[in-house]
Amino acid sequence: MRIACSSTSLIPSETANSIQVVMACNGLTQAGQTVKLWIPGEGSVDFSAIQSQYGIPDKPFEIVRLKSVPALRRLDFSFQAVSEAERWQADGLYTWTIQAAVMAALRGKRTAFEVHDLPTGSFGRRWFALYVKSPAPKKFLFITSALRD
C-alpha cells in the first residue's frame, strides 16, 4: 500500500512532534507500506542524517519538502501535499494537519487524521466539521482516550 504522509513539522528537529512524525512514518514502512512524507520547506533531505538523528533502521522512506508561504497558514502546503499525493497515486493520506485531511477527503481520498487536540477557534471547528461530514473513507487517530471521549 502506498501511504502519503503530510505534516507541518520541521524535520529534522528535536521537537516531540517531528520525532513522532518520523517514527510514525518509520513504523508504517517497517509494517511493509511504501511511505512518502511531504513537509514544508525548501531543498532536499539527507535521509542518512535523518536515520542517524532519529535512530531508525535502514528501511528508508522518501521525504519531500514543499515551498509554502507562511502567511497562507499552510493552506498552500496542504493543497500541494494532497495534489502531490494524488500524482504519486497514494492509496491514502495520513496527516497531522486538519486542512490536508479535509482537502483529501473532499477529493474522495481515504484519510487518517491524527488528532492531538480539540479544534479551536471558528476556523478550527469549521475544518473539523467539514472533515467529519465528508463522505470519503476516514479514520480519526486520537492520541488519548480522553481526547477521543
PDB file of C-alpha atoms in Angstrom:
ATOM      1  CA  MET A   1       0.000   0.000   0.000  1.00  0.00           C
ATOM      2  CA  ARG A   2       1.250   3.485  -0.852  1.00  0.00           C
ATOM      3  CA  ILE A   3       0.716   5.855   2.061  1.00  0.00           C
ATOM      4  CA  ALA A   4       1.230   9.579   1.629  1.00  0.00           C
ATOM      5  CA  CYS A   5       2.039  11.401   4.862  1.00  0.00           C
ATOM      6  CA  SER A   6       1.726  15.136   5.348  1.00  0.00           C
ATOM      7  CA  SER A   7       2.975  17.151   8.311  1.00  0.00           C
ATOM      8  CA  THR A   8       3.880  20.756   9.001  1.00  0.00           C
ATOM      9  CA  SER A   9       6.615  19.656  11.433  1.00  0.00           C
ATOM     10  CA  LEU A  10      10.146  20.906  10.942  1.00  0.00           C
ATOM     11  CA  ILE A  11      12.300  17.894  10.053  1.00  0.00           C
ATOM     12  CA  PRO A  12      14.997  17.344  11.118  1.00  0.00           C
ATOM     13  CA  SER A  13      14.349  18.767  14.563  1.00  0.00           C
ATOM     14  CA  GLU A  14      14.403  17.654  18.183  1.00  0.00           C
ATOM     15  CA  THR A  15      10.803  18.665  18.850  1.00  0.00           C
ATOM     16  CA  ALA A  16       8.411  15.965  20.022  1.00  0.00           C
ATOM     17  CA  ASN A  17       6.101  16.389  17.028  1.00  0.00           C
ATOM     18  CA  SER A  18       8.910  15.957  14.488  1.00  0.00           C
ATOM     19  CA  ILE A  19      10.144  12.845  16.279  1.00  0.00           C
ATOM     20  CA  GLN A  20       6.595  11.453  16.357  1.00  0.00           C
ATOM     21  CA  VAL A  21       6.081  12.095  12.618  1.00  0.00           C
ATOM     22  CA  VAL A  22       9.340  10.369  11.655  1.00  0.00           C
ATOM     23  CA  MET A  23       8.619   7.433  13.968  1.00  0.00           C
ATOM     24  CA  ALA A  24       5.086   7.032  12.590  1.00  0.00           C
ATOM     25  CA  CYS A  25       6.399   7.008   9.010  1.00  0.00           C
ATOM     26  CA  ASN A  26       9.108   4.554  10.038  1.00  0.00           C
ATOM     27  CA  GLY A  27       6.516   2.299  11.684  1.00  0.00           C
ATOM     28  CA  LEU A  28       4.402   2.257   8.528  1.00  0.00           C
ATOM     29  CA  THR A  29       7.494   1.440   6.478  1.00  0.00           C
ATOM     30  CA  GLN A  30       8.515  -1.340   8.872  1.00  0.00           C
ATOM     31  CA  ALA A  31       4.982  -2.761   8.519  1.00  0.00           C
ATOM     32  CA  GLY A  32       5.618  -3.153   4.785  1.00  0.00           C
ATOM     33  CA  GLN A  33       3.969   0.009   3.446  1.00  0.00           C
ATOM     34  CA  THR A  34       5.539   2.326   0.889  1.00  0.00           C
ATOM     35  CA  VAL A  35       5.644   5.752   2.524  1.00  0.00           C
ATOM     36  CA  LYS A  36       6.316   9.231   1.210  1.00  0.00           C
ATOM     37  CA  LEU A  37       6.291  12.208   3.581  1.00  0.00           C
ATOM     38  CA  TRP A  38       5.673  15.804   2.495  1.00  0.00           C
ATOM     39  CA  ILE A  39       6.805  18.633   4.797  1.00  0.00           C
ATOM     40  CA  PRO A  40       7.127  22.409   4.320  1.00  0.00           C
ATOM     41  CA  GLY A  41      10.491  23.820   3.327  1.00  0.00           C
ATOM     42  CA  GLU A  42      12.985  24.006   0.534  1.00  0.00           C
ATOM     43  CA  GLY A  43      15.837  21.800  -0.627  1.00  0.00           C
ATOM     44  CA  SER A  44      16.496  18.115  -0.431  1.00  0.00           C
ATOM     45  CA  VAL A  45      16.511  15.908   2.648  1.00  0.00           C
ATOM     46  CA  ASP A  46      19.515  13.759   3.554  1.00  0.00           C
ATOM     47  CA  PHE A  47      17.817  10.562   4.708  1.00  0.00           C
ATOM     48  CA  SER A  48      21.020   9.124   6.179  1.00  0.00           C
ATOM     49  CA  ALA A  49      21.184  12.163   8.505  1.00  0.00           C
ATOM     50  CA  ILE A  50      17.532  11.556   9.442  1.00  0.00           C
ATOM     51  CA  GLN A  51      18.309   7.897  10.178  1.00  0.00           C
ATOM     52  CA  SER A  52      21.248   8.860  12.344  1.00  0.00           C
ATOM     53  CA  GLN A  53      19.412  11.592  14.268  1.00  0.00           C
ATOM     54  CA  TYR A  54      16.229   9.606  14.909  1.00  0.00           C
ATOM     55  CA  GLY A  55      17.818   6.170  15.246  1.00  0.00           C
ATOM     56  CA  ILE A  56      15.681   4.468  12.612  1.00  0.00           C
ATOM     57  CA  PRO A  57      16.693   1.338  10.696  1.00  0.00           C
ATOM     58  CA  ASP A  58      17.807   1.050   7.099  1.00  0.00           C
ATOM     59  CA  LYS A  59      14.352   0.853   5.544  1.00  0.00           C
ATOM     60  CA  PRO A  60      14.061   4.370   4.094  1.00  0.00           C
ATOM     61  CA  PHE A  61      11.033   6.388   3.126  1.00  0.00           C
ATOM     62  CA  GLU A  62      11.089   9.440   0.932  1.00  0.00           C
ATOM     63  CA  ILE A  63      10.802  12.913   2.456  1.00  0.00           C
ATOM     64  CA  VAL A  64       9.925  15.804   0.132  1.00  0.00           C
ATOM     65  CA  ARG A  65       9.905  19.470   1.051  1.00  0.00           C
ATOM     66  CA  LEU A  66       7.290  21.761  -0.479  1.00  0.00           C
ATOM     67  CA  LYS A  67       7.779  25.502  -0.560  1.00  0.00           C
ATOM     68  CA  SER A  68       4.936  27.344   1.159  1.00  0.00           C
ATOM     69  CA  VAL A  69       4.018  30.869   2.167  1.00  0.00           C
ATOM     70  CA  PRO A  70       3.691  31.204   5.977  1.00  0.00           C
ATOM     71  CA  ALA A  71       1.111  33.997   5.606  1.00  0.00           C
ATOM     72  CA  LEU A  72      -1.248  31.469   3.985  1.00  0.00           C
ATOM     73  CA  ARG A  73      -1.241  29.471   7.240  1.00  0.00           C
ATOM     74  CA  ARG A  74      -0.088  26.314   5.457  1.00  0.00           C
ATOM     75  CA  LEU A  75      -3.177  26.172   3.232  1.00  0.00           C
ATOM     76  CA  ASP A  76      -0.957  26.234   0.155  1.00  0.00           C
ATOM     77  CA  PHE A  77       1.212  23.494   1.643  1.00  0.00           C
ATOM     78  CA  SER A  78      -1.823  21.314   2.407  1.00  0.00           C
ATOM     79  CA  PHE A  79      -3.165  21.781  -1.119  1.00  0.00           C
ATOM     80  CA  GLN A  80       0.237  20.953  -2.642  1.00  0.00           C
ATOM     81  CA  ALA A  81       0.737  17.902  -0.411  1.00  0.00           C
ATOM     82  CA  VAL A  82      -2.671  16.449  -1.312  1.00  0.00           C
ATOM     83  CA  SER A  83      -2.076  17.157  -5.009  1.00  0.00           C
ATOM     84  CA  GLU A  84       1.358  15.514  -4.865  1.00  0.00           C
ATOM     85  CA  ALA A  85      -0.119  12.501  -3.068  1.00  0.00           C
ATOM     86  CA  GLU A  86      -2.661  12.137  -5.878  1.00  0.00           C
ATOM     87  CA  ARG A  87       0.084  12.366  -8.525  1.00  0.00           C
ATOM     88  CA  TRP A  88       2.050   9.734  -6.613  1.00  0.00           C
ATOM     89  CA  GLN A  89      -1.111   7.587  -6.702  1.00  0.00           C
ATOM     90  CA  ALA A  90      -1.247   7.123  -2.951  1.00  0.00           C
ATOM     91  CA  ASP A  91      -3.789   4.682  -1.575  1.00  0.00           C
ATOM     92  CA  GLY A  92      -4.408   7.003   1.349  1.00  0.00           C
ATOM     93  CA  LEU A  93      -3.230  10.073   3.225  1.00  0.00           C
ATOM     94  CA  TYR A  94      -2.019  10.016   6.829  1.00  0.00           C
ATOM     95  CA  THR A  95      -1.813  13.538   8.206  1.00  0.00           C
ATOM     96  CA  TRP A  96      -1.469  15.624  11.330  1.00  0.00           C
ATOM     97  CA  THR A  97      -2.925  18.683   9.564  1.00  0.00           C
ATOM     98  CA  ILE A  98      -6.712  19.147   9.502  1.00  0.00           C
ATOM     99  CA  GLN A  99      -6.580  21.259   6.324  1.00  0.00           C
ATOM    100  CA  ALA A 100      -4.841  18.456   4.410  1.00  0.00           C
ATOM    101  CA  ALA A 101      -7.294  15.903   5.824  1.00  0.00           C
ATOM    102  CA  VAL A 102     -10.241  17.996   4.635  1.00  0.00           C
ATOM    103  CA  MET A 103      -8.757  18.665   1.190  1.00  0.00           C
ATOM    104  CA  ALA A 104      -8.079  14.966   0.643  1.00  0.00           C
ATOM    105  CA  ALA A 105     -11.488  13.883   1.966  1.00  0.00           C
ATOM    106  CA  LEU A 106     -13.291  16.396  -0.241  1.00  0.00           C
ATOM    107  CA  ARG A 107     -11.493  14.809  -3.206  1.00  0.00           C
ATOM    108  CA  GLY A 108     -12.830  11.429  -2.087  1.00  0.00           C
ATOM    109  CA  LYS A 109      -9.460  10.143  -0.869  1.00  0.00           C
ATOM    110  CA  ARG A 110      -9.070   7.768   2.054  1.00  0.00           C
ATOM    111  CA  THR A 111      -7.580   9.651   5.006  1.00  0.00           C
ATOM    112  CA  ALA A 112      -6.306   9.125   8.515  1.00  0.00           C
ATOM    113  CA  PHE A 113      -6.131  12.249  10.666  1.00  0.00           C
ATOM    114  CA  GLU A 114      -4.073  12.026  13.841  1.00  0.00           C
ATOM    115  CA  VAL A 115      -5.777  14.236  16.414  1.00  0.00           C
ATOM    116  CA  HIS A 116      -3.592  15.768  19.125  1.00  0.00           C
ATOM    117  CA  ASP A 117      -6.021  18.410  20.402  1.00  0.00           C
ATOM    118  CA  LEU A 118      -9.617  19.515  20.060  1.00  0.00           C
ATOM    119  CA  PRO A 119     -10.203  22.044  17.283  1.00  0.00           C
ATOM    120  CA  THR A 120     -10.176  25.635  18.489  1.00  0.00           C
ATOM    121  CA  GLY A 121     -11.378  28.914  17.065  1.00  0.00           C
ATOM    122  CA  SER A 122     -14.084  29.285  14.459  1.00  0.00           C
ATOM    123  CA  PHE A 123     -11.850  28.072  11.616  1.00  0.00           C
ATOM    124  CA  GLY A 124     -10.618  25.024  13.542  1.00  0.00           C
ATOM    125  CA  ARG A 125     -14.146  23.920  14.340  1.00  0.00           C
ATOM    126  CA  ARG A 126     -15.234  24.511  10.731  1.00  0.00           C
ATOM    127  CA  TRP A 127     -12.332  22.477   9.315  1.00  0.00           C
ATOM    128  CA  PHE A 128     -13.106  19.665  11.744  1.00  0.00           C
ATOM    129  CA  ALA A 129     -16.836  19.725  10.898  1.00  0.00           C
ATOM    130  CA  LEU A 130     -16.021  19.577   7.165  1.00  0.00           C
ATOM    131  CA  TYR A 131     -13.846  16.545   7.767  1.00  0.00           C
ATOM    132  CA  VAL A 132     -16.466  14.814   9.922  1.00  0.00           C
ATOM    133  CA  LYS A 133     -19.201  15.404   7.323  1.00  0.00           C
ATOM    134  CA  SER A 134     -17.159  14.406   4.269  1.00  0.00           C
ATOM    135  CA  PRO A 135     -18.387  11.148   2.717  1.00  0.00           C
ATOM    136  CA  ALA A 136     -14.851   9.883   1.987  1.00  0.00           C
ATOM    137  CA  PRO A 137     -13.476   6.924   3.977  1.00  0.00           C
ATOM    138  CA  LYS A 138     -11.713   8.360   7.018  1.00  0.00           C
ATOM    139  CA  LYS A 139     -10.160   7.470  10.336  1.00  0.00           C
ATOM    140  CA  PHE A 140      -9.609   9.595  13.406  1.00  0.00           C
ATOM    141  CA  LEU A 141      -6.493   8.633  15.313  1.00  0.00           C
ATOM    142  CA  PHE A 142      -6.848  10.177  18.770  1.00  0.00           C
ATOM    143  CA  ILE A 143      -3.655  10.146  20.806  1.00  0.00           C
ATOM    144  CA  THR A 144      -5.506   9.665  24.110  1.00  0.00           C
ATOM    145  CA  SER A 145      -8.765   8.028  25.134  1.00  0.00           C
ATOM    146  CA  ALA A 146      -9.742  11.251  26.953  1.00  0.00           C
ATOM    147  CA  LEU A 147      -9.437  13.186  23.701  1.00  0.00           C
ATOM    148  CA  ARG A 148     -11.472  10.541  21.866  1.00  0.00           C
ATOM    149  CA  ASP A 149     -14.198  10.694  24.524  1.00  0.00           C
TER     150      ASP A 149
END
